[in-house]
PDB file of C-alpha atoms in Angstrom:
ATOM      1  CA  ALA A  35     -48.257  82.706-140.410  1.00  0.00           C
ATOM      2  CA  VAL A  36     -45.472  84.928-139.034  1.00  0.00           C
ATOM      3  CA  LEU A  37     -45.856  83.163-135.682  1.00  0.00           C
ATOM      4  CA  GLY A  38     -45.651  79.707-137.260  1.00  0.00           C
ATOM      5  CA  ASP A  39     -49.377  79.008-136.918  1.00  0.00           C
ATOM      6  CA  GLY A  40     -50.391  78.772-140.566  1.00  0.00           C
ATOM      7  CA  PRO A  41     -50.005  76.275-143.369  1.00  0.00           C
ATOM      8  CA  GLU A  42     -46.426  75.011-143.494  1.00  0.00           C
ATOM      9  CA  ALA A  43     -45.748  76.405-146.974  1.00  0.00           C
ATOM     10  CA  LEU A  44     -46.882  79.880-145.880  1.00  0.00           C
ATOM     11  CA  SER A  45     -45.551  80.075-142.320  1.00  0.00           C
ATOM     12  CA  LEU A  46     -42.265  80.812-140.661  1.00  0.00           C
ATOM     13  CA  ALA A  47     -40.826  78.229-138.301  1.00  0.00           C
ATOM     14  CA  PRO A  48     -42.439  78.545-134.864  1.00  0.00           C
ATOM     15  CA  GLY A  49     -40.399  80.868-132.661  1.00  0.00           C
ATOM     16  CA  THR A  50     -38.793  82.769-135.552  1.00  0.00           C
ATOM     17  CA  VAL A  51     -40.819  85.835-134.619  1.00  0.00           C
ATOM     18  CA  PRO A  52     -41.900  85.863-130.980  1.00  0.00           C
ATOM     19  CA  PRO A  53     -45.407  87.071-130.131  1.00  0.00           C
ATOM     20  CA  SER A  54     -43.811  89.847-128.052  1.00  0.00           C
ATOM     21  CA  SER A  55     -42.588  91.371-131.330  1.00  0.00           C
ATOM     22  CA  VAL A  56     -45.977  91.460-133.046  1.00  0.00           C
ATOM     23  CA  VAL A  57     -48.371  94.404-133.016  1.00  0.00           C
ATOM     24  CA  LEU A  58     -51.820  93.738-134.454  1.00  0.00           C
ATOM     25  CA  ALA A  59     -53.473  96.960-135.575  1.00  0.00           C
ATOM     26  CA  GLY A  60     -56.870  97.923-136.903  1.00  0.00           C
ATOM     27  CA  THR A  61     -58.738  95.225-135.030  1.00  0.00           C
ATOM     28  CA  ARG A  62     -62.468  95.232-134.590  1.00  0.00           C
ATOM     29  CA  ALA A  63     -63.705  91.634-134.894  1.00  0.00           C
ATOM     30  CA  PHE A  64     -62.152  88.399-133.626  1.00  0.00           C
ATOM     31  CA  ASP A  65     -63.304  84.826-133.667  1.00  0.00           C
ATOM     32  CA  PRO A  66     -62.533  82.959-130.394  1.00  0.00           C
ATOM     33  CA  ALA A  67     -59.248  81.459-131.665  1.00  0.00           C
ATOM     34  CA  GLU A  68     -58.040  84.857-132.898  1.00  0.00           C
ATOM     35  CA  ALA A  69     -58.941  86.508-129.606  1.00  0.00           C
ATOM     36  CA  SER A  70     -56.950  83.915-127.698  1.00  0.00           C
ATOM     37  CA  ARG A  71     -53.904  84.346-129.949  1.00  0.00           C
ATOM     38  CA  ALA A  72     -54.124  88.161-129.876  1.00  0.00           C
ATOM     39  CA  ALA A  73     -53.806  88.082-126.090  1.00  0.00           C
ATOM     40  CA  ASP A  74     -50.229  86.770-126.527  1.00  0.00           C
ATOM     41  CA  LEU A  75     -49.066  89.616-128.767  1.00  0.00           C
ATOM     42  CA  ALA A  76     -47.059  92.686-127.810  1.00  0.00           C
ATOM     43  CA  ALA A  77     -50.045  94.935-128.477  1.00  0.00           C
ATOM     44  CA  THR A  78     -53.413  95.072-130.149  1.00  0.00           C
ATOM     45  CA  VAL A  79     -54.353  98.467-131.543  1.00  0.00           C
ATOM     46  CA  THR A  80     -58.034  98.861-132.351  1.00  0.00           C
ATOM     47  CA  ALA A  81     -59.352 100.636-135.416  1.00  0.00           C
ATOM     48  CA  ASP A  82     -60.605 103.440-133.150  1.00  0.00           C
ATOM     49  CA  GLN A  83     -57.120 103.898-131.665  1.00  0.00           C
ATOM     50  CA  LEU A  84     -55.645 104.356-135.139  1.00  0.00           C
ATOM     51  CA  ALA A  85     -57.440 107.696-135.335  1.00  0.00           C
ATOM     52  CA  ASP A  86     -54.300 108.950-133.567  1.00  0.00           C
ATOM     53  CA  PRO A  87     -51.504 108.281-136.084  1.00  0.00           C
ATOM     54  CA  ALA A  88     -48.905 108.037-133.308  1.00  0.00           C
ATOM     55  CA  THR A  89     -50.572 105.019-131.659  1.00  0.00           C
ATOM     56  CA  LEU A  90     -49.221 102.436-134.105  1.00  0.00           C
ATOM     57  CA  ALA A  91     -45.692 103.857-134.079  1.00  0.00           C
ATOM     58  CA  GLU A  92     -45.662 103.939-130.280  1.00  0.00           C
ATOM     59  CA  ALA A  93     -46.871 100.323-130.035  1.00  0.00           C
ATOM     60  CA  VAL A  94     -44.134  99.162-132.421  1.00  0.00           C
ATOM     61  CA  GLU A  95     -41.515 101.257-130.640  1.00  0.00           C
ATOM     62  CA  ALA A  96     -42.491  99.633-127.336  1.00  0.00           C
ATOM     63  CA  THR A  97     -41.458  96.239-128.753  1.00  0.00           C
ATOM     64  CA  GLY A  98     -37.880  97.484-129.131  1.00  0.00           C
ATOM     65  CA  ALA A  99     -37.890  96.714-132.846  1.00  0.00           C
ATOM     66  CA  SER A 100     -35.046  98.165-134.902  1.00  0.00           C
ATOM     67  CA  ALA A 101     -37.063  97.657-138.116  1.00  0.00           C
ATOM     68  CA  VAL A 102     -40.626  96.694-138.968  1.00  0.00           C
ATOM     69  CA  PHE A 103     -42.369  94.442-141.468  1.00  0.00           C
ATOM     70  CA  VAL A 104     -45.860  95.764-142.163  1.00  0.00           C
ATOM     71  CA  HIS A 105     -48.590  93.378-143.264  1.00  0.00           C
ATOM     72  CA  ILE A 106     -51.725  95.208-144.377  1.00  0.00           C
ATOM     73  CA  ASP A 107     -54.865  93.189-144.805  1.00  0.00           C
ATOM     74  CA  LEU A 108     -57.077  95.609-146.715  1.00  0.00           C
ATOM     75  CA  ASP A 109     -60.148  94.667-144.681  1.00  0.00           C
ATOM     76  CA  VAL A 110     -58.704  96.965-142.009  1.00  0.00           C
ATOM     77  CA  LEU A 111     -60.349  99.665-144.113  1.00  0.00           C
ATOM     78  CA  ASP A 112     -64.002 100.442-143.722  1.00  0.00           C
ATOM     79  CA  PRO A 113     -66.056  98.908-146.561  1.00  0.00           C
ATOM     80  CA  ALA A 114     -67.121 102.441-147.524  1.00  0.00           C
ATOM     81  CA  ALA A 115     -63.456 103.255-148.229  1.00  0.00           C
ATOM     82  CA  LEU A 116     -62.613 100.100-150.167  1.00  0.00           C
ATOM     83  CA  GLY A 117     -65.208  97.640-151.394  1.00  0.00           C
ATOM     84  CA  GLY A 118     -63.115  94.866-152.887  1.00  0.00           C
ATOM     85  CA  VAL A 119     -62.010  92.940-149.817  1.00  0.00           C
ATOM     86  CA  ILE A 120     -62.436  89.306-148.840  1.00  0.00           C
ATOM     87  CA  GLU A 121     -64.120  89.922-145.485  1.00  0.00           C
ATOM     88  CA  PRO A 122     -65.611  93.422-145.203  1.00  0.00           C
ATOM     89  CA  VAL A 123     -66.209  94.394-141.574  1.00  0.00           C
ATOM     90  CA  PRO A 124     -67.952  97.667-140.741  1.00  0.00           C
ATOM     91  CA  PHE A 125     -66.339 100.450-138.713  1.00  0.00           C
ATOM     92  CA  GLY A 126     -62.852 100.103-140.107  1.00  0.00           C
ATOM     93  CA  ILE A 127     -60.532 102.999-140.659  1.00  0.00           C
ATOM     94  CA  ASP A 128     -60.515 105.245-143.683  1.00  0.00           C
ATOM     95  CA  VAL A 129     -57.641 105.592-146.129  1.00  0.00           C
ATOM     96  CA  PRO A 130     -56.294 108.895-144.722  1.00  0.00           C
ATOM     97  CA  GLN A 131     -56.123 107.359-141.221  1.00  0.00           C
ATOM     98  CA  LEU A 132     -54.202 104.331-142.488  1.00  0.00           C
ATOM     99  CA  VAL A 133     -51.856 106.495-144.540  1.00  0.00           C
ATOM    100  CA  ALA A 134     -51.180 108.806-141.571  1.00  0.00           C
ATOM    101  CA  ALA A 135     -50.475 105.845-139.253  1.00  0.00           C
ATOM    102  CA  LEU A 136     -48.109 104.290-141.808  1.00  0.00           C
ATOM    103  CA  GLN A 137     -46.289 107.568-142.420  1.00  0.00           C
ATOM    104  CA  ARG A 138     -45.819 108.114-138.677  1.00  0.00           C
ATOM    105  CA  LEU A 139     -44.609 104.526-138.259  1.00  0.00           C
ATOM    106  CA  ARG A 140     -42.135 104.887-141.125  1.00  0.00           C
ATOM    107  CA  SER A 141     -40.780 108.124-139.646  1.00  0.00           C
ATOM    108  CA  ALA A 142     -40.045 106.302-136.374  1.00  0.00           C
ATOM    109  CA  THR A 143     -38.915 102.840-137.482  1.00  0.00           C
ATOM    110  CA  PRO A 144     -37.183 101.695-140.683  1.00  0.00           C
ATOM    111  CA  LEU A 145     -39.300  99.530-142.954  1.00  0.00           C
ATOM    112  CA  ALA A 146     -37.867  96.040-143.511  1.00  0.00           C
ATOM    113  CA  GLY A 147     -40.648  94.974-145.861  1.00  0.00           C
ATOM    114  CA  ALA A 148     -44.374  95.015-146.425  1.00  0.00           C
ATOM    115  CA  ALA A 149     -47.281  93.011-147.781  1.00  0.00           C
ATOM    116  CA  ILE A 150     -50.721  94.115-148.854  1.00  0.00           C
ATOM    117  CA  THR A 151     -53.326  91.353-148.937  1.00  0.00           C
ATOM    118  CA  GLY A 152     -57.036  90.752-148.974  1.00  0.00           C
ATOM    119  CA  PHE A 153     -57.919  92.495-152.229  1.00  0.00           C
ATOM    120  CA  ALA A 154     -60.749  90.609-153.921  1.00  0.00           C
ATOM    121  CA  PRO A 155     -62.700  92.878-156.255  1.00  0.00           C
ATOM    122  CA  ALA A 156     -65.956  91.540-157.662  1.00  0.00           C
ATOM    123  CA  SER A 157     -65.054  92.637-161.193  1.00  0.00           C
ATOM    124  CA  PRO A 158     -62.378  94.483-163.171  1.00  0.00           C
ATOM    125  CA  ALA A 159     -64.482  97.632-162.944  1.00  0.00           C
ATOM    126  CA  ALA A 160     -64.685  97.296-159.163  1.00  0.00           C
ATOM    127  CA  ALA A 161     -60.906  96.868-159.045  1.00  0.00           C
ATOM    128  CA  VAL A 162     -60.492 100.171-160.854  1.00  0.00           C
ATOM    129  CA  ASP A 163     -62.827 101.832-158.339  1.00  0.00           C
ATOM    130  CA  ASP A 164     -60.531 100.772-155.475  1.00  0.00           C
ATOM    131  CA  LEU A 165     -57.235 101.508-157.201  1.00  0.00           C
ATOM    132  CA  GLY A 166     -56.856 105.051-155.849  1.00  0.00           C
ATOM    133  CA  ALA A 167     -57.157 103.875-152.250  1.00  0.00           C
ATOM    134  CA  ILE A 168     -54.658 101.080-152.767  1.00  0.00           C
ATOM    135  CA  LEU A 169     -52.163 103.394-154.451  1.00  0.00           C
ATOM    136  CA  ARG A 170     -52.349 105.803-151.494  1.00  0.00           C
ATOM    137  CA  VAL A 171     -51.548 102.907-149.126  1.00  0.00           C
ATOM    138  CA  VAL A 172     -48.638 101.806-151.324  1.00  0.00           C
ATOM    139  CA  GLY A 173     -47.422 105.404-151.415  1.00  0.00           C
ATOM    140  CA  ALA A 174     -47.363 105.543-147.617  1.00  0.00           C
ATOM    141  CA  LEU A 175     -45.075 102.505-147.578  1.00  0.00           C
ATOM    142  CA  VAL A 176     -42.543 103.640-150.175  1.00  0.00           C
TER     143      VAL A 176
END
């Protein structure tokens, strides 16, 4: 959507944010269309690479950005760390890794804004089970 490729009501105008300004982090599974689009981006940081908290900050810094908007789709987390996501994919990162990467990024580049998406708990009780993890992610952003 940030590249102008989504539904009109949810997307920016094409060209508003160039692909050379976008870093996609926490990747581990692409469909063919996503893989093609990811090749155009400034960087793709895999979930394994996020084990080093500096990797994300360095990838963003390499774009020359003076500020960063962080979009967190919660399925970046391993399903063992957070169960209530739309598309759980194994071998994601754990909450401490995400928090460390976000803290390092925030220490290097001012935060312009953030979004957290993809939370889809099966029940109110399941939502409560995931609340601690989500609050730690929010805490890393504020």
